Tab-separated table of C-alpha atoms and ligand atoms in Angstrom:
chain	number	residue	atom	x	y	z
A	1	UNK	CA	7.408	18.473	-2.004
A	2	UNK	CA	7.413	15.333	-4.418
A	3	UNK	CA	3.925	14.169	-6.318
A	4	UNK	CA	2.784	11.762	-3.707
A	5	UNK	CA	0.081	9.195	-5.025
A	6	UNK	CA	-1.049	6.377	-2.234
A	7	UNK	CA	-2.682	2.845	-3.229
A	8	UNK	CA	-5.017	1.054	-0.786
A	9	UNK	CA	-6.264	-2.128	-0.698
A	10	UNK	CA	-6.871	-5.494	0.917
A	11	UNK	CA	-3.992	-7.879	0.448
A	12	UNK	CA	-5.092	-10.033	-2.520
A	13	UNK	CA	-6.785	-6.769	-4.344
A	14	UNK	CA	-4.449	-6.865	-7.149
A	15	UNK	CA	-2.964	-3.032	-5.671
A	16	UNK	CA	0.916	-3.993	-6.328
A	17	UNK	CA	0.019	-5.242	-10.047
A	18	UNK	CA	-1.400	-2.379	-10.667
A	19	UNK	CA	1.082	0.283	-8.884
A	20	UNK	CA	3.641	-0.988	-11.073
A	21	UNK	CA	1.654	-0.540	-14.210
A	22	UNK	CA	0.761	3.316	-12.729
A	23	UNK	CA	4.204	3.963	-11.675
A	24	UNK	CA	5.227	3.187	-15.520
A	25	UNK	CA	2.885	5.124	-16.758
A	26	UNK	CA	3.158	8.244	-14.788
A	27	UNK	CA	6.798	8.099	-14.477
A	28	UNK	CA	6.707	7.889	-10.505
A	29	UNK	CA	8.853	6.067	-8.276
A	30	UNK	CA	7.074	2.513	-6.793
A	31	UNK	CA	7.927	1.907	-3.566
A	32	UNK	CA	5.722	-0.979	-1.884
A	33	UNK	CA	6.578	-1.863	1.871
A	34	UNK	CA	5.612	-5.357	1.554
A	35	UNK	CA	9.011	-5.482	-1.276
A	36	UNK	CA	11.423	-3.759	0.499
A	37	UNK	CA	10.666	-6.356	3.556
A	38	UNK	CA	10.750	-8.863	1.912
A	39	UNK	CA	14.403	-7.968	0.013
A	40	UNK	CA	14.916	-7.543	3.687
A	41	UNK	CA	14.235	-11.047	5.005
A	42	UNK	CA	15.881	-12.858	1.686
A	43	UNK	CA	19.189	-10.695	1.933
A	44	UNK	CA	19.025	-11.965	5.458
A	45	UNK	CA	19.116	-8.073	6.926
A	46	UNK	CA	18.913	-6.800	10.893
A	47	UNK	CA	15.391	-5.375	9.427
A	48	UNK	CA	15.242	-9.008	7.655
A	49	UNK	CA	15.116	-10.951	10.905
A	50	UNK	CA	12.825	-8.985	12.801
A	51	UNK	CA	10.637	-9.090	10.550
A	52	UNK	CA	9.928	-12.208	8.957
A	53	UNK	CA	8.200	-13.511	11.769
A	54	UNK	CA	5.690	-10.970	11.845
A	55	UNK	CA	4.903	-11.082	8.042
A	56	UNK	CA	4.711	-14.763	8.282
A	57	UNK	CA	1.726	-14.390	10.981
A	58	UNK	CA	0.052	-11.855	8.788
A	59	UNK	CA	1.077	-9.122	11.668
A	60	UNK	CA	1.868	-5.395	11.120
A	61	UNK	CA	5.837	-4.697	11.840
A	62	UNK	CA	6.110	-1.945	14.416
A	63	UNK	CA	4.922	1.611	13.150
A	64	UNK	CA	8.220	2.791	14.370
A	65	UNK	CA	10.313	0.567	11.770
A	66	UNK	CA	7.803	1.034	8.846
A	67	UNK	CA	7.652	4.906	9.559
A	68	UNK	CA	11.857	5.081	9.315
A	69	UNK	CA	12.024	3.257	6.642
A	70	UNK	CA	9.634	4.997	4.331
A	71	UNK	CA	10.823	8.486	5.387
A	72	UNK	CA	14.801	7.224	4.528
A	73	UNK	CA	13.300	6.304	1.266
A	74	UNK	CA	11.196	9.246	0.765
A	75	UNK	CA	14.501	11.417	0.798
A	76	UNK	CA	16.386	9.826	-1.743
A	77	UNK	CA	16.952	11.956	-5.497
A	78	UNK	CA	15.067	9.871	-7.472
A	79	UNK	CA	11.290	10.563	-5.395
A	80	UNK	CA	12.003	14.096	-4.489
A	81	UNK	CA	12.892	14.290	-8.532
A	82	UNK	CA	9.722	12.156	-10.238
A	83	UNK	CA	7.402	11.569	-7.513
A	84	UNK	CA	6.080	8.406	-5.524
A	85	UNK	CA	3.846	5.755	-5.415
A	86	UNK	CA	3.286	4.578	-2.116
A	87	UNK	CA	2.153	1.039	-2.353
A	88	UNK	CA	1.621	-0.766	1.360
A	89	UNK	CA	2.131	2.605	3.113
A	90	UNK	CA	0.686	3.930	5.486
A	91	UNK	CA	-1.131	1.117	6.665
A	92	UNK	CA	-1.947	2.631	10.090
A	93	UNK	CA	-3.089	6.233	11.210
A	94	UNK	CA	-0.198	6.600	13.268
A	95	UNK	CA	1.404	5.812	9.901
A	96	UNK	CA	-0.382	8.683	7.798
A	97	UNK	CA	0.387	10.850	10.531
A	98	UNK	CA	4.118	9.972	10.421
A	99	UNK	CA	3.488	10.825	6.758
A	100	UNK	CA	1.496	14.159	6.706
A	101	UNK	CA	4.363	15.609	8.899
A	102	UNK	CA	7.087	14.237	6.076
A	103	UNK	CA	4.963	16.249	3.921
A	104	UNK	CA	5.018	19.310	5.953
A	105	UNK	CA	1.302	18.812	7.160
A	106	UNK	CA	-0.475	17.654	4.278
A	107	UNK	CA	-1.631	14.761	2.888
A	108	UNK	CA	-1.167	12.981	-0.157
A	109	UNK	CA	-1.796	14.509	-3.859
A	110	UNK	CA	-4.127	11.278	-4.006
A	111	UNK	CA	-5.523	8.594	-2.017
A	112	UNK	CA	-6.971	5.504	-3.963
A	113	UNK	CA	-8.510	2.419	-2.205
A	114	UNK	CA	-8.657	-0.092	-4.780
A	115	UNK	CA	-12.201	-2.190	-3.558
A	116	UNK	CA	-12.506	-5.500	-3.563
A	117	UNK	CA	-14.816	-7.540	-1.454
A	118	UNK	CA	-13.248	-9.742	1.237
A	119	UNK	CA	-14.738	-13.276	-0.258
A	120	UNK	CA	-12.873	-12.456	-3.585
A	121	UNK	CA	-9.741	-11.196	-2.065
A	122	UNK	CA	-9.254	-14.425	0.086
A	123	UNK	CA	-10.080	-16.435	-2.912
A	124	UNK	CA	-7.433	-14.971	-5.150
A	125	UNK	CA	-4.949	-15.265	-2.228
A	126	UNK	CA	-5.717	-18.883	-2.153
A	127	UNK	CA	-4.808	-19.215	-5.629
A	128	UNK	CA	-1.967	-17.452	-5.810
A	129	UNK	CA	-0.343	-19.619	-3.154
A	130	UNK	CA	2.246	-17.555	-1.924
A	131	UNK	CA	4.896	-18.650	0.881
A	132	UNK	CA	3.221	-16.509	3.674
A	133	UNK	CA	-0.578	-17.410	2.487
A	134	UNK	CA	-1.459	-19.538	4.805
A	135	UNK	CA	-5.567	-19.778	5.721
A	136	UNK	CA	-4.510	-18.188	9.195
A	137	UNK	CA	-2.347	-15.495	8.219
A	138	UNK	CA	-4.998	-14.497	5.142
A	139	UNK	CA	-7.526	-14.512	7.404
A	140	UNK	CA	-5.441	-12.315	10.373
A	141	UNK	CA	-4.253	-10.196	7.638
A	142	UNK	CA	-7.599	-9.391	6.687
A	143	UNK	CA	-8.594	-8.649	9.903
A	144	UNK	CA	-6.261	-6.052	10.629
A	145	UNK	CA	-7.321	-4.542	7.503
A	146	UNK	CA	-10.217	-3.503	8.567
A	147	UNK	CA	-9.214	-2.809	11.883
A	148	UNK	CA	-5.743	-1.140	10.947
A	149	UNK	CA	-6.522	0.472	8.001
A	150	UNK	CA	-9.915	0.794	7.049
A	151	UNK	CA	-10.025	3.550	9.528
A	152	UNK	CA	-7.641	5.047	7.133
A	153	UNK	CA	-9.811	5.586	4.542
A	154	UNK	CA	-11.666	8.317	7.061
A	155	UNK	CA	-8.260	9.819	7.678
A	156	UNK	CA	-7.746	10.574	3.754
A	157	UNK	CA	-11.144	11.828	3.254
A	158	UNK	CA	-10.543	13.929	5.909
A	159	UNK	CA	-8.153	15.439	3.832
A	160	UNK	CA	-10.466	15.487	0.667
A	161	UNK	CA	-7.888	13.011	-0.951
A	162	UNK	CA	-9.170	9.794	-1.388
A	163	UNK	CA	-11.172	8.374	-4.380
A	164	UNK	CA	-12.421	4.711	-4.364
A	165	UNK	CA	-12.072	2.416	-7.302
A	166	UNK	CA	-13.847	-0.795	-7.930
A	167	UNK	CA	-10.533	-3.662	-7.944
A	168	UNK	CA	-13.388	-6.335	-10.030
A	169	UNK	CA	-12.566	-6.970	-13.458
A	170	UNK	CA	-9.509	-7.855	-15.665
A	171	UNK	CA	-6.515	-6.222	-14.832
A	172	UNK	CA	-7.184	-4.100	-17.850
A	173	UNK	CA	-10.323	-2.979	-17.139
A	174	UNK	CA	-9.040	-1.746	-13.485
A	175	UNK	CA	-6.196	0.024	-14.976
A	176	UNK	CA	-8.040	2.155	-16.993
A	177	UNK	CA	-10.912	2.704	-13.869
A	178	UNK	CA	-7.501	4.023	-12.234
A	179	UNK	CA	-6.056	6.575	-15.168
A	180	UNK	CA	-9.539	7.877	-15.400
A	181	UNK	CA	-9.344	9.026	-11.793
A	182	UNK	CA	-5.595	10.163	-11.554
A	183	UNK	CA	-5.910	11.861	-15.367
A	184	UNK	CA	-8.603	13.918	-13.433
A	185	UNK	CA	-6.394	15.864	-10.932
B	1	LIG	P1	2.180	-6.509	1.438
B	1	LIG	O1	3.065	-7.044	0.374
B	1	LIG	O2	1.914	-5.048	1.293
B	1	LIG	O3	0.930	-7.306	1.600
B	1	LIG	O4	2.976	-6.659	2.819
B	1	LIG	C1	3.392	-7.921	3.302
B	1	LIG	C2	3.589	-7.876	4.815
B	1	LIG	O5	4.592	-6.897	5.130
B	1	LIG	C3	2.366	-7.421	5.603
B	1	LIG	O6	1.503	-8.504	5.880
B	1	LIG	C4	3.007	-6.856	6.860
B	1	LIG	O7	3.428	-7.875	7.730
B	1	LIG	C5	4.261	-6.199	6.321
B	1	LIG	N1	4.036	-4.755	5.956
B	1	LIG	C6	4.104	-4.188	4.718
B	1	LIG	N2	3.865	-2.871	4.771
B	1	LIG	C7	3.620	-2.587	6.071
B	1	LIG	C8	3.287	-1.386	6.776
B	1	LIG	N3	3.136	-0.213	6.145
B	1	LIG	N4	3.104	-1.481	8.120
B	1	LIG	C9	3.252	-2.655	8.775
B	1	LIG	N5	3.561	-3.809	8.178
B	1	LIG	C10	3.753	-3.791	6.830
């Protein structure tokens, strides 16, 4: 089985800034959901058109979808060789299920929910001014957050795998909260 390392978050927590930064530095393969759908809806894909719709909402594409695409992805050389970093993934228990049995029953190496408060997440989201950031799609995304996947963070402790890490700060300042916790394993 591949090093598996997952990154949680509210949209808006800064989580896909700093995956990249941990995928360079550990040497791990970055895959974030919320990319490879939207490459999906610009190259105009089957996937593409289904989807768009539903990210432009702030919905959750079906489990079904998300769970076939990340297991495709999970087989290819590259992962099985250097490892992953799931970024976006799972995002549902049904999800980490799909997930745990992809890993032959187990969860995750690591679990880490990046924290940041809901005011300051919809704040930065604001700024940032993104296509799909509409006030009503923030605000629904949010939502399902805590309904989707905050129930999540249960399911990884569960599994003694999750660690939580404050998301306030520079982006600096996070990144090295982060090493600190994945140099410990
Ligand atoms: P993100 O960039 O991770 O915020 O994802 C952008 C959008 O893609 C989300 O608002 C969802 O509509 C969709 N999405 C990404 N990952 C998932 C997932 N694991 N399950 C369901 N929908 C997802």
């Amino acid at each position: 089985m591949p090093f598996v390392l997952v990154i949680l978050g509210r949209q808006g927590s800064g989580k896909g800034t700093q995956a990249a930064l941990l995928a360079e530095r550990y040497g791990v393969i970055h895959v974030s959901t919320g990319d490879m759908l939207r490459a999906a809806v610009a190259a105009g894909t089957e996937l593409g058109l289904r989807a768009k719709a539903v990210m432009d909402a702030g919905d959750l594409v079906g489990d079904d979808i998300m769970i076939g695409i990340v297991d495709e992805r999970l087989s290819g050389d590259d992962i099985q060789a250097h490892g992953v970093l799931l970024d976006g993934f799972p995002r549902t228990t049904a999800q980490a299920d799909a997930l745990a049995e992809t890993l032959e029953g187990s969860g995750p190496d690591l679990a880490i929910n990046l924290d940041v408060p809901i005011a300051e997440v919809t704040q930065r989201m604001l700024a940032r001014g993104r296509g799909d950031d509409t006030t009503e799609a923030i605000d629904r995304r949010l939502a399902l957050y805590e309904a989707e996947t905050a129930p999540l963070l249960e399911w990884f402790e569960g599994r003694e795998c999750l660690a939580v890490v404050n998301g306030l700060g520079t982006e600096e300042e996070v990144f090295a909260r982060l090493t600190k916790v994945i140099d410990g394993l």
